[in-house]
C-alpha positions as semicolon CSV with decimal commas, in nm:
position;residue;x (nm);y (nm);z (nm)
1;X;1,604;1,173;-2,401
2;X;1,940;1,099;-2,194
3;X;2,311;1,054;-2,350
4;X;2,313;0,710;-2,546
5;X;2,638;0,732;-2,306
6;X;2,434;0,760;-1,920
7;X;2,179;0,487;-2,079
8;X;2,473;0,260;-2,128
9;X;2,598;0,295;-1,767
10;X;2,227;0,256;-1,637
11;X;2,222;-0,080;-1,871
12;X;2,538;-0,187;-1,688
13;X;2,377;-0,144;-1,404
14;X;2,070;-0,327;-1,428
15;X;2,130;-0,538;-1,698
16;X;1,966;-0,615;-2,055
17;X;1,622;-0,508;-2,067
18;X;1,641;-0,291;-1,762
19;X;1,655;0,042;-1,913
20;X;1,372;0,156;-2,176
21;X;1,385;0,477;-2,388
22;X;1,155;0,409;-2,625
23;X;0,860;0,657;-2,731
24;X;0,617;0,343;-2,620
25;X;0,751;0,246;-2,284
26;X;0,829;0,656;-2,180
27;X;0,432;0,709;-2,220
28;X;0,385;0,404;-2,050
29;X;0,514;0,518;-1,757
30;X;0,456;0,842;-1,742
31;X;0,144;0,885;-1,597
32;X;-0,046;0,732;-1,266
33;X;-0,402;0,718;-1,149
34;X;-0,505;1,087;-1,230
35;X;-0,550;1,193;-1,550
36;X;-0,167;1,396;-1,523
37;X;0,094;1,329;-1,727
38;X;0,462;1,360;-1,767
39;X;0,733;1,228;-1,991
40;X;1,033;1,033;-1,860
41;X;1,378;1,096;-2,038
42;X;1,424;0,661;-1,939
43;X;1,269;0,398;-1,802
44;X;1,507;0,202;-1,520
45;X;1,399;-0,118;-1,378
46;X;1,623;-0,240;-1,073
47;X;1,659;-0,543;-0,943
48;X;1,845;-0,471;-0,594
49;X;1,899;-0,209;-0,340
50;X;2,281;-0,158;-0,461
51;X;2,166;-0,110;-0,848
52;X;1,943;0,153;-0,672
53;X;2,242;0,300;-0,509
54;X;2,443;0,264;-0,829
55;X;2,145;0,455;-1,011
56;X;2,119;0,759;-0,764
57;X;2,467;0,808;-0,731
58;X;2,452;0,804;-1,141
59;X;2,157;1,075;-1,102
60;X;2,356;1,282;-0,908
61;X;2,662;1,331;-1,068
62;X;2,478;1,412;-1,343
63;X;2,226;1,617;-1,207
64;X;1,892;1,361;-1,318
65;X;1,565;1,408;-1,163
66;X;1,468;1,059;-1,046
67;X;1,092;0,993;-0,993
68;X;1,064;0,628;-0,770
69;X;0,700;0,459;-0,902
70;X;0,568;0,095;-0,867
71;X;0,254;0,041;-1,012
72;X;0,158;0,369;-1,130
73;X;-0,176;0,376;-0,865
74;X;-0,084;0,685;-0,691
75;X;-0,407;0,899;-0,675
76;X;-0,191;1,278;-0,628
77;X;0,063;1,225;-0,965
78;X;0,302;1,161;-0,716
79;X;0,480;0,958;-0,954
80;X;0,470;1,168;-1,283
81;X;0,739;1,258;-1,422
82;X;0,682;1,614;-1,490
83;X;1,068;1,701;-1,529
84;X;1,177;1,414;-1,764
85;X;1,458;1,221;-1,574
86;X;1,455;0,886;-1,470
87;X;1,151;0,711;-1,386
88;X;1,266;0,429;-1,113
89;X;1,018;0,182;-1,124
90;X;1,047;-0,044;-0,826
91;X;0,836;-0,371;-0,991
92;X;1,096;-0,612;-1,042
93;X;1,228;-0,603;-0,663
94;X;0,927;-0,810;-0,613
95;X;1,054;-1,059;-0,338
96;X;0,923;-1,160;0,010
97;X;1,247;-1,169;0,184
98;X;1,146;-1,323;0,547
99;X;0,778;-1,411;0,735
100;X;0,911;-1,400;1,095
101;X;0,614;-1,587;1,282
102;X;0,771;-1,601;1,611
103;X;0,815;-1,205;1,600
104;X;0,486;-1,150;1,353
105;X;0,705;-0,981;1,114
106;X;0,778;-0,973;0,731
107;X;1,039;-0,818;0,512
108;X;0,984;-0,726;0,146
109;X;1,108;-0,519;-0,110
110;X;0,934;-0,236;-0,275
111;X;0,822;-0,354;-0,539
112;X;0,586;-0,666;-0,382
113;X;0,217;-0,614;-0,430
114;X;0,035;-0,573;-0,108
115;X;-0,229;-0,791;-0,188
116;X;0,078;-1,080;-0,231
117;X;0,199;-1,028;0,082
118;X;-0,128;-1,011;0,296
119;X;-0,187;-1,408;0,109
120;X;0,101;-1,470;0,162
121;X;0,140;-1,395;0,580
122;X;-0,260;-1,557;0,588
123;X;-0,076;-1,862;0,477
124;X;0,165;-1,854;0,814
125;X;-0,154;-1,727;0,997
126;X;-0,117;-1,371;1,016
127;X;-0,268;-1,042;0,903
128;X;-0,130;-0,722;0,748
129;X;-0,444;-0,502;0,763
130;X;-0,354;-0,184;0,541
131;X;-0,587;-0,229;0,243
132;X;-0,597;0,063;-0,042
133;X;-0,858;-0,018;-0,265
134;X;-0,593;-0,071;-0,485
135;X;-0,439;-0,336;-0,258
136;X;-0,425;-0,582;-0,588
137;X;-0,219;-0,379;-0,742
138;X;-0,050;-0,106;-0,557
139;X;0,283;-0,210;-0,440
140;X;0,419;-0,203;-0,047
141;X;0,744;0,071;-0,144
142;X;0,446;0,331;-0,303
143;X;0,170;0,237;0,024
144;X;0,481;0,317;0,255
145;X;0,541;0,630;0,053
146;X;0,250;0,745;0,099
147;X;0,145;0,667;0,407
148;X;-0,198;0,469;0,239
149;X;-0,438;0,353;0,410
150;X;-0,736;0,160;0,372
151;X;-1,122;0,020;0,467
152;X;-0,998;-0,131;0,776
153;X;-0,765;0,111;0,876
154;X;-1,078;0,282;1,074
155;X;-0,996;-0,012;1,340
156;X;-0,618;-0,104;1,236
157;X;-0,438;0,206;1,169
158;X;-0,270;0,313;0,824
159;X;0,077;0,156;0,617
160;X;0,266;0,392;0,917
161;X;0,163;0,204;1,220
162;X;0,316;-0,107;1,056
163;X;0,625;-0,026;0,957
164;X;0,932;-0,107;1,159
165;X;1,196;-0,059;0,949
166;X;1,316;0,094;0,647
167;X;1,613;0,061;0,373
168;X;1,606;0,355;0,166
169;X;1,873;0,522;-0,081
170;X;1,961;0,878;0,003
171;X;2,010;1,108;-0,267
172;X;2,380;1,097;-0,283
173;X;2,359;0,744;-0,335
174;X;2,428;0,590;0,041
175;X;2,185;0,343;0,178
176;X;2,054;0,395;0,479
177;X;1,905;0,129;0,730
178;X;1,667;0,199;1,018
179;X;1,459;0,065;1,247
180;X;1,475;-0,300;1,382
181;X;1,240;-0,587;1,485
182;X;1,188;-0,456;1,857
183;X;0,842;-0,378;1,905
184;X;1,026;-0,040;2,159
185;X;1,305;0,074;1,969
186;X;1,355;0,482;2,062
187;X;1,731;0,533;2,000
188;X;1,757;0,827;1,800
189;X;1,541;0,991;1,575
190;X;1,254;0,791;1,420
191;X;1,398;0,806;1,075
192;X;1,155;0,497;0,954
193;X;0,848;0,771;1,018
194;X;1,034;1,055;0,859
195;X;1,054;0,855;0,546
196;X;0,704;0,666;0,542
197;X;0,458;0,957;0,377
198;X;0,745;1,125;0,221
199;X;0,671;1,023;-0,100
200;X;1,022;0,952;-0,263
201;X;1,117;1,310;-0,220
202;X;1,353;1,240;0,070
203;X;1,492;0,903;-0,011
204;X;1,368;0,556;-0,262
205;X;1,231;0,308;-0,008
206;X;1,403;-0,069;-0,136
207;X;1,316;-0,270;0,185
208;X;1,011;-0,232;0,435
209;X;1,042;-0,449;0,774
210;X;0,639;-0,498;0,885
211;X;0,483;-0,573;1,188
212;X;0,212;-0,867;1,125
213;X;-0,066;-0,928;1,398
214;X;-0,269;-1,245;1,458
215;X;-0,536;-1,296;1,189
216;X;-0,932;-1,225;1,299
217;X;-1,120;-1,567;1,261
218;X;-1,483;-1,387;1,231
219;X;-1,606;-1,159;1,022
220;X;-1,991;-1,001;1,022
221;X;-2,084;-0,734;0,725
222;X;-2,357;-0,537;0,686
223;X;-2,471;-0,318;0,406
224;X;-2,765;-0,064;0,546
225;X;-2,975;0,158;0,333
226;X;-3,080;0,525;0,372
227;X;-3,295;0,757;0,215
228;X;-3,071;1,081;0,300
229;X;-2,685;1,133;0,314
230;X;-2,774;1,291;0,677
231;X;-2,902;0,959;0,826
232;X;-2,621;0,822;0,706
233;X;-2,365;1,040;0,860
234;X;-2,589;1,055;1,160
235;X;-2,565;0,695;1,191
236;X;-2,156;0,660;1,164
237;X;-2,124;0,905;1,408
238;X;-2,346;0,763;1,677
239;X;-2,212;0,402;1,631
240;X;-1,844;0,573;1,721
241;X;-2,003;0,732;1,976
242;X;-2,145;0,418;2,154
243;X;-1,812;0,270;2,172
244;X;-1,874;0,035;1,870
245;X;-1,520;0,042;1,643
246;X;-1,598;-0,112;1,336
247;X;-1,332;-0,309;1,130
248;X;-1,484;-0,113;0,860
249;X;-1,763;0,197;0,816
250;X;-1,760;0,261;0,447
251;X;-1,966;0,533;0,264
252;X;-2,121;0,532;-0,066
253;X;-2,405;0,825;-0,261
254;X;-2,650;0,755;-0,480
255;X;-2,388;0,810;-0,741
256;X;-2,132;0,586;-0,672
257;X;-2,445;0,319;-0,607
258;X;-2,544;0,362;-0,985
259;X;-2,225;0,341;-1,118
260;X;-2,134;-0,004;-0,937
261;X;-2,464;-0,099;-1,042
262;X;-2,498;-0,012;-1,373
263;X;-2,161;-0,206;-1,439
264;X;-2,167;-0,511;-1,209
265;X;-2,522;-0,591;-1,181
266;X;-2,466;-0,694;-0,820
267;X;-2,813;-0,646;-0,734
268;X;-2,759;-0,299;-0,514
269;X;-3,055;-0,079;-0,407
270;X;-3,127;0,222;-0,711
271;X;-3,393;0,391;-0,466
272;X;-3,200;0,515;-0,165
273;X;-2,938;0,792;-0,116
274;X;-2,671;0,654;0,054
275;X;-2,539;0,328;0,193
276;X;-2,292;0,210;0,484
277;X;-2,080;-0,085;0,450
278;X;-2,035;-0,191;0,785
279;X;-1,813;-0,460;0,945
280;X;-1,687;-0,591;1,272
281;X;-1,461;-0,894;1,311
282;X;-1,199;-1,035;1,605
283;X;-1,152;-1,384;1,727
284;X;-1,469;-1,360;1,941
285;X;-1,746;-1,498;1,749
286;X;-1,995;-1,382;1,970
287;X;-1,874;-1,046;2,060
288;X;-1,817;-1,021;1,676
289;X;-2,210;-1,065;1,628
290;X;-2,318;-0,830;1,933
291;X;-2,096;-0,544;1,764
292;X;-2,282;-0,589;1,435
293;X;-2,619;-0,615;1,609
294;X;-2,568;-0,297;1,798
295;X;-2,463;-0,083;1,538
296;X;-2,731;-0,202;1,319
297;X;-2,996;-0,101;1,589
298;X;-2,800;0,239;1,580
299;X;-2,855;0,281;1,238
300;X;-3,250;0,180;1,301
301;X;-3,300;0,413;1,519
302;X;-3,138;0,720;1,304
303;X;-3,360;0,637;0,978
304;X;-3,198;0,323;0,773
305;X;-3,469;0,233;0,528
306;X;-3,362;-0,171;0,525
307;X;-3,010;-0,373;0,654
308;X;-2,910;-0,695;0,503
309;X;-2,614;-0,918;0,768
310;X;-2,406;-1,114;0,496
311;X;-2,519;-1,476;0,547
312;X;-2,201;-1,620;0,436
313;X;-1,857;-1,541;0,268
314;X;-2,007;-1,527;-0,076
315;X;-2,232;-1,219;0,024
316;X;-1,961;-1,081;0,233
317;X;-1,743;-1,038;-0,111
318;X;-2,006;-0,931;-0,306
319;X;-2,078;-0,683;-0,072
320;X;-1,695;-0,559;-0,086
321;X;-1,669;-0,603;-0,448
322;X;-1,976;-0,342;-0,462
323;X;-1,725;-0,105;-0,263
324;X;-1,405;-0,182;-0,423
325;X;-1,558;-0,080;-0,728
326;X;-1,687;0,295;-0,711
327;X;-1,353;0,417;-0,866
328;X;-1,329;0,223;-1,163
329;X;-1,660;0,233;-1,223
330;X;-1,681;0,637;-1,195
331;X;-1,571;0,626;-1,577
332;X;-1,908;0,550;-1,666
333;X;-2,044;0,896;-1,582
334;X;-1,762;1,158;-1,708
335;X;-1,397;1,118;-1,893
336;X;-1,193;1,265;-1,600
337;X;-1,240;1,230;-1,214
338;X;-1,077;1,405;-0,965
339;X;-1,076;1,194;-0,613
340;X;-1,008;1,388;-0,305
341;X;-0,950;1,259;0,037
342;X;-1,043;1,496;0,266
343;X;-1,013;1,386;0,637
344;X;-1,200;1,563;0,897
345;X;-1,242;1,466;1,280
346;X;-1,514;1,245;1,352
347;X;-1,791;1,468;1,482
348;X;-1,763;1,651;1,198
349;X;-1,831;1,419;0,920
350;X;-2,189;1,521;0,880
351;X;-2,105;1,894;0,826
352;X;-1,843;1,771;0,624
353;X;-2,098;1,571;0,381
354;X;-2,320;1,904;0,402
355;X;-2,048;2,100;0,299
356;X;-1,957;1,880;-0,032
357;X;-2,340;1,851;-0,085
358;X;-2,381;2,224;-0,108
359;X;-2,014;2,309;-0,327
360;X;-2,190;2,061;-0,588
361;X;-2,490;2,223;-0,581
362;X;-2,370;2,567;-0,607
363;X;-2,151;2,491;-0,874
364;X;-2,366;2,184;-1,102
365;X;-2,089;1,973;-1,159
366;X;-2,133;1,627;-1,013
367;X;-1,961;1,559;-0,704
368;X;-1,989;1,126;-0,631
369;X;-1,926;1,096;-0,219
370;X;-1,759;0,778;-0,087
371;X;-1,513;0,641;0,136
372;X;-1,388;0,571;0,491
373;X;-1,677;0,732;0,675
374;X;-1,538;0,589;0,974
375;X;-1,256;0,736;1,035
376;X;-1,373;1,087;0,867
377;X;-1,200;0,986;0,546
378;X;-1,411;1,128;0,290
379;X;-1,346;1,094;-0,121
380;X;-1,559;1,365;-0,299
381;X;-1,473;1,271;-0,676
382;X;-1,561;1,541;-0,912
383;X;-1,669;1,383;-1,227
384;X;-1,592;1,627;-1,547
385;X;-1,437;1,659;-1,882
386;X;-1,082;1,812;-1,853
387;X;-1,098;1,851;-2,236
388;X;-1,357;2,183;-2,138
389;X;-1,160;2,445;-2,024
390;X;-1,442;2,589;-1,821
391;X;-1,553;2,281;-1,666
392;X;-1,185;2,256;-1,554
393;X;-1,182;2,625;-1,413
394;X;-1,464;2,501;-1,233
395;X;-1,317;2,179;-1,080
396;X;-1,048;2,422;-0,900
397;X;-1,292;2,622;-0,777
398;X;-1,469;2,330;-0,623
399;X;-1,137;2,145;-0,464
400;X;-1,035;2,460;-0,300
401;X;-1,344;2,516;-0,142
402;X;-1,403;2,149;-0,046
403;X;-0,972;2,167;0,093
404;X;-1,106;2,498;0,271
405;X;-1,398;2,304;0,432
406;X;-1,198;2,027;0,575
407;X;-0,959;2,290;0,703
408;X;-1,215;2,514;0,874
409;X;-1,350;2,194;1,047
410;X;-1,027;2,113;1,201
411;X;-0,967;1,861;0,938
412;X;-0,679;1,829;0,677
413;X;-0,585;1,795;0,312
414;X;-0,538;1,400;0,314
415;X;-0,543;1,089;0,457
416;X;-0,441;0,878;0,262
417;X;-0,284;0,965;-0,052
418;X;-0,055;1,224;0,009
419;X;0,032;1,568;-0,118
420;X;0,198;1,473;-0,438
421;X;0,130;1,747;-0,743
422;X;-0,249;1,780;-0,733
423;X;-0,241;1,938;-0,307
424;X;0,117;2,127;-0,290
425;X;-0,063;2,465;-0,348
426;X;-0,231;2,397;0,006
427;X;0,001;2,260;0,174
428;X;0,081;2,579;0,358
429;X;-0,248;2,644;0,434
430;X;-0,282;2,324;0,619
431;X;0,030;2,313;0,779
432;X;0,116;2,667;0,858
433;X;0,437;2,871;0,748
434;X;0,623;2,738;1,058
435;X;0,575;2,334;0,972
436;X;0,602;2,408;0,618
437;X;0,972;2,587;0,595
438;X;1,118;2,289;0,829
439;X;0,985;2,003;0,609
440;X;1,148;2,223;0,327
441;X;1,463;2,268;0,531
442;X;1,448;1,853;0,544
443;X;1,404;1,824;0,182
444;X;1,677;2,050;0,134
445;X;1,918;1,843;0,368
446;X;1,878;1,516;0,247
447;X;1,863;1,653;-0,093
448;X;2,039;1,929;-0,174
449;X;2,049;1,881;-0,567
450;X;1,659;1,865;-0,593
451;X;1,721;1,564;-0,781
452;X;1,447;1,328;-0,578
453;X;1,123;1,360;-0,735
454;X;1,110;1,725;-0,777
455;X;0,833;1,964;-0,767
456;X;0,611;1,734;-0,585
457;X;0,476;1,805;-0,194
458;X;0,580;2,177;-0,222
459;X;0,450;2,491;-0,383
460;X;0,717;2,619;-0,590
């Protein structure tokens, strides 16, 4: 618990009702989408970039950890507040500043919910294309934190390759603004990278400046059936290979079929092993349908049991509601889940699936395989009970040796949720001792108190 005295000057700051200390709200926010959990000292809801500022520079003279969070979706406790301090929670900077059309550009704060904005640009007749699963109610400050990505970042690119500008608050309090609307802007450093991914360690992200692009007018999904994991993976790799590039390629076992299944009743097949999700789209109707039709004869020819082409948009959502849902509906099988996201390079996704095949089977727990297959995005969720010690013992056995799989095939720890507290003890082993004491050396310059969500990213 902080001073009554400091939560009287953070009140002054953000006004009544901006500050919470109560045993209620400090659980409320003290945990994310993992099953970690921390206990804030306060709860401080902003409204502006200077009560930000004001906040920090608060933090820092008295030496306050301050953890930045907006809706608490994070999938690495990136936003737990392990150290007590000040959780900043970003939710009430919730405006659309600007939708540029001339230069296909918006500007938001933090805290707007990405799903908001991507309505709200479709409205003006654009498109922001990164889509977490949790795109209806992650927020843009925690997606540009993280670097998240999405479905259709397989053709699109991640949160990164959209962001042209940033206004964050440094650790001493100062607010820094970078980037601009130029599409080629390479005067100085590119400070708006250094900060997207960084995952409020280096600096709170207030403002994002996005690029927009022109919206796709067709769409053509597919869901295709197969009766091993291997066709499947066969099949994603040779429809990259033949110069096909998706919108989407999306991934789901057995497993995660059931689940969806057993909850939604969406009519999904119970006798197959895996499915693929696949979808093109552009503003080509007819290229749009030749891409579907020659991936599905891909898949044909490398063992897909039946393929169904969406006949409308109703099917279309039904079919992504089906994939939207495997997370969620994980909790059927097993209290606690622990969702990787393992990236590998893309002729090496089926060793990859072999790999997290065989670490389930030699160690019994369940291991449910889904995700961006495309792009060799891969989320092996171990489904356990974290209340059993030795089921938990187990679980680290089993991400280590799925982390050292990726790793051995040239792959990496994650690509798309970010280090947070759940990956820092392998962060050197992916990046090296080199890459890893200058990203410390950063931390350390920007934040020299160690006041900017601590502990997370690196081993301690």
């Amino acid at each position: 618990m902080l001073d009554k005295k400091i939560l009287s000057q953070l009140e002054s700051i953000t006004g009544r009702g901006g500050v919470c200390s109560s045993p209620e709200d400090l659980v409320v926010y003290g945990y994310d989408g993992t099953f970690e959990e921390g206990t804030p000292d306060a709860v401080v809801l902003p409204r502006s970039t200077e009560d930000v500022s004001r906040i920090v520079k608060l933090a820092a003279a008295e030496r306050i950890p301050v953890v930045p969070r907006g809706m608490g979706s994070g999938l690495a406790a990136g936003s737990v507040p392990f150290r007590g301090g000040i959780a900043l929670t970003l939710t009430r900077m919730n405006r659309i500043l600007e939708i540029d059309q001339a230069n296909a550009v918006a500007r938001v704060e933090a805290g707007v919910v990405t799903a908001d904005l991507q309505a709200a640009v479709e409205k003006a007749g654009l498109y922001y294309p990164p889509d977490p699963s949790s795109q209806r109610h992650s927020t843009i400050g925690g997606n540009v934190a993280c670097n998240a990505g999405g479905p259709h970042c397989l053709k699109y690119g991640v949160t990164g390759d959209y962001v042209l500008g940033l206004t964050a608050v440094l650790a001493d309090g100062r607010v820094l603004r970078t980037g601009s609307k130029c599409i080629k802007d390479v005067v100085g450093y590119d400070l708006k990278a250094l900060f997207t991914g960084s995952e409020g360690t280096l600096g709170i992200i207030t403002e994002a400046l996005l690029r927009l692009i022109a919206t796709p007018k067709f769409f053509r999904t597919a869901l295709v059936e197969f009766d091993s994991m291997d066709g499947a993976a066969r099949a994603v790799y040779a429809v990259l290979a033949a110069g096909v590039v998706p919108a989407s390629l999306e991934l789901m076992d057995e497993t995660a079929i059931a689940c969806v299944e057993e909850g939604l009743h969406l009519g999904l097949p119970l006798d197959v092993a895996a499915t693929l999700l696949i979808e093109t789209d552009g503003g080509d109707e007819a290229a749009v349908a030749r891409e579907i039709e020659t991936a599905a004869e891909i898949c044909r020819r490398e063992g897909a049991l039946r393929l169904k082409v969406a006949a409308n948009e109703a099917e279309r959502a039904a079919l992504w509601k089906a994939r939207r849902s495997v997370s969620p509906a994980l909790g059927r099988k097993a209290p606690n889940k622990l969702g990787e996201d393992i990236t590998v390079p893309r002729e090496k996704i089926p060793e990859a699936m072999r790999r997290v095949k065989a670490i389930r089977e030699k160690y019994g727990l369940p291991i449910v395989l889904y995700g961006h297959a495309g792009d060799g995005n891969l989320h092996p969720n171990i489904l356990f009970d974290k209340r059993d010690p030795e089921q938990w013992k187990t679980v680290e056995k089993m991400v280590a040796e799925e982390f050292e799989a990726a790793l051995e095939l040239e792959g990496t720890l994650s690509g798309e949720h970010g280090v947070g507290a759940l990956k820092r003890a392998y962060l050197e082993k992916a990046l090296g001792p080199v890459s890893t004491e200058i990203q410390k050396r950063i931390k350390q310059a920007l934040d020299p108190l160690n006041i900017l969500n601590p502990g997370k990213i690196f081993p301690e």
